[in-house]
Amino acid sequence: MSSAVQKRRPQTAQQFVLEELRRAITSGELRPGGPIRQEALAARFEVSRVPLREALKALEAEGLVVHHVHRGYFVAELSLDDLEEIYRIRELLETEAVRMAVRWPPDGLVGTLERIQREVERAAEEGDVAGMAAANRLFHFTLIEASGMPRLVRLITTLWDSTDAYRSLYYTGPTHRNQAVREHRAVISALRQGDEEATVRWLDEHRAHAVAALREVLTVEAPERD
């Protein structure tokens, strides 16, 4: 097992497997619609099948995996309706979090976002899709967590996790990467001015552009899965 995996390993085997499986799914390592081969994963994680099964049940409850009788577990696939519903719920929840963050920002919030944005822009320029997806997530959750509402943050995290495997598709094209960079800069500018409405409006546009791009991807891919 790699040292990186060992460093991430929490106390219990079930929690360890749960975190590793969630990471593999949200990063796209385990592809949407693909089978989850329990024997191979148990060997990879050096655990018995028991914690693996418990972790899969937890991920099924989160909507990240599905179970088919006599076939086993598979990584969940999103329909276009699923995707649009998730982004709509995100809009409702994130707007509340962002409004709180703008009204009562913690010290250094804008500076922290500017540092993260430099990593977003580096990844965008280099075409580092995985790096940009990770930096983008950090950017958004730094802002969301600034709301000081941990239960709300947990709800939003679950929604992000359910679409992370698809989000990297958005950053494949340079046009989308550059657009995200511009929108992040606009968010930072609005935050610096304490402009709550502009911050919310730019984030709404940011999500809308991502949905539009993913809608195209899912519409093209749908006939191939029929």
CSV table of C-alpha atoms in Angstrom, one decimal:
chain,number,residue,atom,x,y,z
A,1,MET,CA,0.0,0.0,0.0
A,2,SER,CA,1.3,3.5,-0.9
A,3,SER,CA,2.6,5.8,1.9
A,4,ALA,CA,0.0,8.4,0.7
A,5,VAL,CA,-2.8,5.9,1.4
A,6,GLN,CA,-1.3,4.9,4.7
A,7,LYS,CA,-1.2,8.6,5.8
A,8,ARG,CA,-4.9,9.0,4.9
A,9,ARG,CA,-5.9,5.9,6.9
A,10,PRO,CA,-8.2,6.7,9.8
A,11,GLN,CA,-8.9,4.6,12.8
A,12,THR,CA,-11.4,2.1,11.6
A,13,ALA,CA,-11.2,-0.1,8.5
A,14,GLN,CA,-14.8,0.8,7.5
A,15,GLN,CA,-14.0,4.6,7.6
A,16,PHE,CA,-10.8,4.1,5.7
A,17,VAL,CA,-12.5,2.1,2.9
A,18,LEU,CA,-15.4,4.6,2.8
A,19,GLU,CA,-13.1,7.5,2.3
A,20,GLU,CA,-10.9,5.7,-0.3
A,21,LEU,CA,-14.0,4.6,-2.3
A,22,ARG,CA,-15.5,8.0,-2.2
A,23,ARG,CA,-12.3,9.5,-3.4
A,24,ALA,CA,-12.0,7.0,-6.2
A,25,ILE,CA,-15.5,7.7,-7.4
A,26,THR,CA,-15.5,11.5,-7.1
A,27,SER,CA,-12.1,11.7,-8.9
A,28,GLY,CA,-13.4,9.6,-11.8
A,29,GLU,CA,-11.0,6.7,-11.1
A,30,LEU,CA,-14.1,4.5,-10.8
A,31,ARG,CA,-16.2,5.6,-13.7
A,32,PRO,CA,-19.9,6.3,-13.7
A,33,GLY,CA,-21.8,3.1,-14.6
A,34,GLY,CA,-18.7,0.9,-13.9
A,35,PRO,CA,-18.8,-2.2,-11.7
A,36,ILE,CA,-17.3,-2.2,-8.3
A,37,ARG,CA,-15.2,-5.4,-8.0
A,38,GLN,CA,-15.2,-6.2,-4.3
A,39,GLU,CA,-12.5,-8.8,-4.2
A,40,ALA,CA,-10.0,-6.6,-6.0
A,41,LEU,CA,-10.8,-3.6,-3.8
A,42,ALA,CA,-10.6,-5.7,-0.6
A,43,ALA,CA,-7.1,-6.8,-1.7
A,44,ARG,CA,-6.1,-3.3,-2.7
A,45,PHE,CA,-7.2,-1.8,0.6
A,46,GLU,CA,-6.0,-4.8,2.6
A,47,VAL,CA,-9.3,-5.3,4.4
A,48,SER,CA,-11.9,-8.0,4.7
A,49,ARG,CA,-15.1,-7.9,2.8
A,50,VAL,CA,-17.1,-6.8,5.9
A,51,PRO,CA,-15.9,-3.2,6.1
A,52,LEU,CA,-16.1,-3.0,2.3
A,53,ARG,CA,-19.7,-4.0,2.3
A,54,GLU,CA,-20.6,-1.6,5.1
A,55,ALA,CA,-18.8,1.2,3.1
A,56,LEU,CA,-20.8,0.3,0.0
A,57,LYS,CA,-24.0,0.5,1.9
A,58,ALA,CA,-23.1,4.0,3.2
A,59,LEU,CA,-22.2,5.1,-0.4
A,60,GLU,CA,-25.5,3.7,-1.7
A,61,ALA,CA,-27.3,5.8,0.9
A,62,GLU,CA,-25.4,8.8,-0.4
A,63,GLY,CA,-26.4,8.0,-4.0
A,64,LEU,CA,-22.8,7.4,-5.2
A,65,VAL,CA,-23.3,3.7,-5.9
A,66,VAL,CA,-26.3,1.5,-6.8
A,67,HIS,CA,-26.9,-2.2,-6.1
A,68,HIS,CA,-28.4,-4.5,-8.6
A,69,VAL,CA,-29.6,-7.9,-7.4
A,70,HIS,CA,-27.4,-10.8,-8.6
A,71,ARG,CA,-25.1,-8.3,-10.3
A,72,GLY,CA,-23.5,-6.4,-7.4
A,73,TYR,CA,-22.6,-2.7,-6.9
A,74,PHE,CA,-22.0,-0.2,-9.6
A,75,VAL,CA,-20.9,3.4,-9.6
A,76,ALA,CA,-24.1,5.5,-10.0
A,77,GLU,CA,-24.8,7.3,-13.2
A,78,LEU,CA,-26.6,10.6,-13.4
A,79,SER,CA,-29.3,11.3,-15.8
A,80,LEU,CA,-29.7,14.9,-17.1
A,81,ASP,CA,-32.7,15.3,-14.8
A,82,ASP,CA,-30.6,14.2,-11.8
A,83,LEU,CA,-27.9,16.6,-12.7
A,84,GLU,CA,-30.2,19.6,-13.1
A,85,GLU,CA,-32.0,18.8,-9.9
A,86,ILE,CA,-28.7,18.5,-7.9
A,87,TYR,CA,-27.5,21.8,-9.3
A,88,ARG,CA,-30.8,23.5,-8.5
A,89,ILE,CA,-30.6,22.3,-4.9
A,90,ARG,CA,-27.0,23.5,-4.7
A,91,GLU,CA,-28.1,26.9,-5.9
A,92,LEU,CA,-30.6,27.1,-3.1
A,93,LEU,CA,-28.3,25.9,-0.3
A,94,GLU,CA,-25.1,27.6,-1.5
A,95,THR,CA,-26.8,31.0,-1.9
A,96,GLU,CA,-27.7,30.9,1.8
A,97,ALA,CA,-24.1,29.9,2.7
A,98,VAL,CA,-22.6,32.6,0.5
A,99,ARG,CA,-24.8,35.3,1.8
A,100,MET,CA,-23.8,34.6,5.4
A,101,ALA,CA,-20.1,34.5,4.3
A,102,VAL,CA,-20.4,37.9,2.6
A,103,ARG,CA,-22.2,39.5,5.6
A,104,TRP,CA,-19.8,38.2,8.2
A,105,PRO,CA,-16.6,37.2,6.5
A,106,PRO,CA,-13.8,35.6,8.5
A,107,ASP,CA,-10.5,37.5,8.6
A,108,GLY,CA,-8.4,36.9,5.5
A,109,LEU,CA,-11.1,35.3,3.4
A,110,VAL,CA,-10.4,37.3,0.2
A,111,GLY,CA,-6.7,36.7,0.6
A,112,THR,CA,-7.2,33.0,1.0
A,113,LEU,CA,-9.4,32.8,-2.1
A,114,GLU,CA,-6.8,34.8,-4.1
A,115,ARG,CA,-4.1,32.2,-3.2
A,116,ILE,CA,-6.4,29.3,-4.2
A,117,GLN,CA,-7.3,31.2,-7.4
A,118,ARG,CA,-3.6,31.3,-8.4
A,119,GLU,CA,-3.6,27.5,-8.3
A,120,VAL,CA,-6.9,27.4,-10.3
A,121,GLU,CA,-5.3,29.6,-12.9
A,122,ARG,CA,-2.0,27.6,-13.0
A,123,ALA,CA,-4.0,24.4,-13.6
A,124,ALA,CA,-6.2,26.0,-16.2
A,125,GLU,CA,-3.2,27.3,-18.1
A,126,GLU,CA,-1.4,23.9,-18.0
A,127,GLY,CA,-4.5,22.0,-18.9
A,128,ASP,CA,-4.3,20.1,-15.6
A,129,VAL,CA,-7.9,18.9,-15.4
A,130,ALA,CA,-7.6,17.0,-12.1
A,131,GLY,CA,-5.6,19.9,-10.5
A,132,MET,CA,-8.2,22.4,-11.6
A,133,ALA,CA,-11.1,20.3,-10.3
A,134,ALA,CA,-9.4,20.0,-6.9
A,135,ALA,CA,-8.5,23.7,-6.8
A,136,ASN,CA,-12.0,24.7,-7.9
A,137,ARG,CA,-13.5,22.6,-5.1
A,138,LEU,CA,-11.2,24.2,-2.6
A,139,PHE,CA,-12.1,27.7,-3.8
A,140,HIS,CA,-15.9,27.1,-3.5
A,141,PHE,CA,-15.7,25.3,-0.1
A,142,THR,CA,-13.5,27.9,1.4
A,143,LEU,CA,-16.2,30.4,0.6
A,144,ILE,CA,-19.1,28.1,1.7
A,145,GLU,CA,-17.4,27.1,5.0
A,146,ALA,CA,-16.9,30.8,5.7
A,147,SER,CA,-20.7,30.8,6.4
A,148,GLY,CA,-20.0,29.2,9.8
A,149,MET,CA,-22.9,26.8,9.2
A,150,PRO,CA,-21.3,23.2,9.4
A,151,ARG,CA,-24.6,21.3,8.9
A,152,LEU,CA,-25.3,23.3,5.7
A,153,VAL,CA,-21.7,22.6,4.5
A,154,ARG,CA,-22.2,18.9,5.0
A,155,LEU,CA,-25.4,18.9,2.9
A,156,ILE,CA,-23.6,20.8,0.1
A,157,THR,CA,-20.6,18.4,0.3
A,158,THR,CA,-22.9,15.5,-0.4
A,159,LEU,CA,-24.3,17.2,-3.5
A,160,TRP,CA,-20.8,18.0,-4.8
A,161,ASP,CA,-19.7,14.5,-4.2
A,162,SER,CA,-22.5,13.1,-6.3
A,163,THR,CA,-21.4,15.2,-9.4
A,164,ASP,CA,-17.6,15.3,-9.0
A,165,ALA,CA,-17.1,12.4,-11.4
A,166,TYR,CA,-18.8,14.5,-14.1
A,167,ARG,CA,-17.3,17.9,-13.1
A,168,SER,CA,-13.9,17.1,-14.6
A,169,LEU,CA,-15.6,16.8,-18.0
A,170,TYR,CA,-16.4,20.5,-17.8
A,171,TYR,CA,-12.7,21.4,-17.4
A,172,THR,CA,-11.5,19.3,-20.4
A,173,GLY,CA,-12.0,22.2,-22.8
A,174,PRO,CA,-9.9,25.3,-22.5
A,175,THR,CA,-12.9,27.6,-23.2
A,176,HIS,CA,-14.6,26.3,-20.1
A,177,ARG,CA,-11.4,26.5,-18.0
A,178,ASN,CA,-10.9,30.1,-19.0
A,179,GLN,CA,-14.5,31.0,-18.4
A,180,ALA,CA,-14.3,29.5,-14.9
A,181,VAL,CA,-11.2,31.6,-14.2
A,182,ARG,CA,-13.0,34.8,-15.2
A,183,GLU,CA,-16.0,33.9,-13.1
A,184,HIS,CA,-13.8,33.2,-10.0
A,185,ARG,CA,-12.1,36.5,-10.5
A,186,ALA,CA,-15.5,38.3,-10.6
A,187,VAL,CA,-16.5,36.5,-7.4
A,188,ILE,CA,-13.4,37.7,-5.6
A,189,SER,CA,-13.9,41.2,-6.8
A,190,ALA,CA,-17.5,41.3,-5.6
A,191,LEU,CA,-16.4,39.8,-2.2
A,192,ARG,CA,-13.7,42.5,-1.9
A,193,GLN,CA,-16.3,45.1,-2.3
A,194,GLY,CA,-18.7,43.4,0.1
A,195,ASP,CA,-21.3,43.2,-2.7
A,196,GLU,CA,-23.6,40.3,-1.7
A,197,GLU,CA,-25.9,40.4,-4.7
A,198,ALA,CA,-23.0,40.5,-7.2
A,199,THR,CA,-21.3,37.6,-5.4
A,200,VAL,CA,-24.4,35.5,-5.6
A,201,ARG,CA,-25.1,36.5,-9.2
A,202,TRP,CA,-21.6,35.5,-10.4
A,203,LEU,CA,-21.8,32.1,-8.6
A,204,ASP,CA,-25.3,31.5,-10.2
A,205,GLU,CA,-23.8,32.1,-13.6
A,206,HIS,CA,-20.8,29.9,-12.8
A,207,ARG,CA,-23.1,27.0,-12.0
A,208,ALA,CA,-25.4,27.7,-14.9
A,209,HIS,CA,-22.4,27.5,-17.4
A,210,ALA,CA,-21.3,24.2,-15.9
A,211,VAL,CA,-24.8,22.7,-16.1
A,212,ALA,CA,-25.1,23.8,-19.8
A,213,ALA,CA,-21.8,22.2,-20.7
A,214,LEU,CA,-22.6,18.9,-18.8
A,215,ARG,CA,-26.0,18.9,-20.4
A,216,GLU,CA,-24.3,18.8,-23.8
A,217,VAL,CA,-22.1,15.9,-22.7
A,218,LEU,CA,-24.9,13.8,-21.2
A,219,THR,CA,-27.1,14.5,-24.3
A,220,VAL,CA,-24.4,13.2,-26.6
A,221,GLU,CA,-23.6,10.2,-24.5
A,222,ALA,CA,-27.1,9.1,-23.8
A,223,PRO,CA,-27.7,7.3,-27.2
A,224,GLU,CA,-24.5,5.4,-26.7
A,225,ARG,CA,-25.8,3.8,-23.5
A,226,ASP,CA,-29.1,2.8,-24.9
